[in-house]
CSV table of C-alpha atoms in Angstrom, one decimal:
chain,number,residue,atom,x,y,z
F,1,UNK,CA,16.2,-34.1,53.7
F,2,UNK,CA,15.8,-33.9,57.4
F,3,UNK,CA,19.2,-32.4,57.9
F,4,UNK,CA,18.6,-29.7,55.3
F,5,UNK,CA,15.2,-29.0,56.7
F,6,UNK,CA,16.6,-28.5,60.2
F,7,UNK,CA,19.3,-26.2,58.9
F,8,UNK,CA,17.2,-24.1,56.5
F,9,UNK,CA,14.2,-23.9,58.8
F,10,UNK,CA,16.4,-22.3,61.5
F,11,UNK,CA,17.2,-19.3,59.3
F,12,UNK,CA,14.1,-19.0,57.0
F,13,UNK,CA,11.5,-19.5,59.7
F,14,UNK,CA,13.1,-18.8,63.1
F,15,UNK,CA,9.7,-18.2,64.9
F,16,UNK,CA,8.1,-21.4,63.5
F,17,UNK,CA,7.2,-23.8,66.3
F,18,UNK,CA,9.3,-27.0,66.2
F,19,UNK,CA,9.1,-30.0,68.5
F,20,UNK,CA,12.9,-30.4,68.4
F,21,UNK,CA,15.4,-27.5,67.9
F,22,UNK,CA,18.9,-29.0,67.4
F,23,UNK,CA,22.2,-27.3,67.8
F,24,UNK,CA,23.4,-26.1,64.4
F,25,UNK,CA,26.6,-28.3,64.5
F,26,UNK,CA,24.6,-31.5,64.6
F,27,UNK,CA,23.0,-31.2,61.1
F,28,UNK,CA,26.3,-30.0,59.6
F,29,UNK,CA,28.2,-33.0,61.1
F,30,UNK,CA,25.4,-35.4,60.0
F,31,UNK,CA,25.5,-34.0,56.4
F,32,UNK,CA,29.3,-34.3,56.2
F,33,UNK,CA,29.1,-37.8,57.5
F,34,UNK,CA,26.5,-38.7,54.9
F,35,UNK,CA,28.6,-37.3,52.1
F,36,UNK,CA,31.6,-39.2,53.4
F,37,UNK,CA,29.6,-42.4,53.5
F,38,UNK,CA,28.5,-41.9,50.0
F,39,UNK,CA,31.8,-40.7,48.4
F,40,UNK,CA,34.5,-42.8,50.2
F,41,UNK,CA,33.3,-46.3,48.9
F,42,UNK,CA,33.9,-45.1,45.3
F,43,UNK,CA,37.6,-44.9,46.1
F,44,UNK,CA,37.7,-48.5,47.3
F,45,UNK,CA,38.8,-51.6,45.3
F,46,UNK,CA,35.4,-52.7,44.1
F,47,UNK,CA,33.5,-49.6,42.7
F,48,UNK,CA,31.2,-51.8,40.5
F,49,UNK,CA,29.8,-53.5,43.6
F,50,UNK,CA,29.4,-50.2,45.4
F,51,UNK,CA,27.5,-48.8,42.4
F,52,UNK,CA,25.3,-51.9,42.3
F,53,UNK,CA,24.3,-51.4,46.0
F,54,UNK,CA,23.6,-47.7,45.5
F,55,UNK,CA,21.4,-48.6,42.4
F,56,UNK,CA,19.5,-51.3,44.4
F,57,UNK,CA,18.9,-48.7,47.2
F,58,UNK,CA,17.5,-46.2,44.7
F,59,UNK,CA,15.4,-48.7,42.8
F,60,UNK,CA,14.0,-50.1,46.0
F,61,UNK,CA,13.2,-46.6,47.4
F,62,UNK,CA,11.1,-45.5,44.4
F,63,UNK,CA,8.3,-48.0,44.9
F,64,UNK,CA,8.4,-47.4,48.6
F,65,UNK,CA,7.9,-43.7,48.0
F,66,UNK,CA,4.8,-44.3,45.9
F,67,UNK,CA,3.3,-47.0,48.2
F,68,UNK,CA,3.9,-45.1,51.5
F,69,UNK,CA,4.3,-41.4,50.8
F,70,UNK,CA,2.7,-40.3,47.5
F,71,UNK,CA,-1.0,-39.5,48.3
F,72,UNK,CA,-2.3,-40.6,44.9
F,73,UNK,CA,-0.8,-44.2,45.0
F,74,UNK,CA,-0.2,-45.0,48.7
F,75,UNK,CA,-1.8,-48.1,50.2
F,76,UNK,CA,-4.0,-47.5,53.3
F,77,UNK,CA,-2.7,-50.6,55.0
F,78,UNK,CA,0.9,-49.4,54.8
F,79,UNK,CA,-0.2,-45.9,56.1
F,80,UNK,CA,-1.9,-47.6,59.1
F,81,UNK,CA,1.1,-49.7,59.8
F,82,UNK,CA,3.4,-46.7,59.6
F,83,UNK,CA,1.1,-44.8,62.0
F,84,UNK,CA,1.2,-47.6,64.5
F,85,UNK,CA,5.0,-47.9,64.3
F,86,UNK,CA,5.3,-44.1,64.8
F,87,UNK,CA,2.8,-44.1,67.7
F,88,UNK,CA,4.6,-47.1,69.4
F,89,UNK,CA,8.0,-45.4,68.9
F,90,UNK,CA,6.6,-42.2,70.5
F,91,UNK,CA,5.4,-44.2,73.5
F,92,UNK,CA,8.6,-46.0,73.9
F,93,UNK,CA,10.7,-42.8,73.6
F,94,UNK,CA,8.2,-41.0,75.8
F,95,UNK,CA,7.6,-38.3,73.2
F,96,UNK,CA,4.5,-36.6,71.8
F,97,UNK,CA,3.3,-37.9,68.5
F,98,UNK,CA,0.5,-36.2,66.5
F,99,UNK,CA,-0.8,-38.4,63.8
F,100,UNK,CA,-3.4,-36.8,61.6
C-alpha cells in the first residue's frame, strides 16, 4: 500500500506536500521484491507449509486491522500505544511526527 501510494501520488498529485519524496526506482524495486518474496516460496518443496504461513498472516492481520485501524471498532488503548511508539520512533530517528 505504501509503495503504491508513493508511486501513484507522484503522478496524480504532484504538487501535494509530502514529508518524504522518494526516487521513483525505490518503490518499483520494493514492489518487485515483495512480489518475489510472495511468489518464489510457492515453487519450493513444501507449498502446503508456505500456504499455511500466508493464511496465518492474513487471519492474524484482520483482527489487528479492526482493533487498531478501523475507527468503529478500534481500542483506545491500542491507539495510544501506537501513538507513543510512533512519537518515540520519530524522536529516535530525529524526524517530525504529527499525531492528531
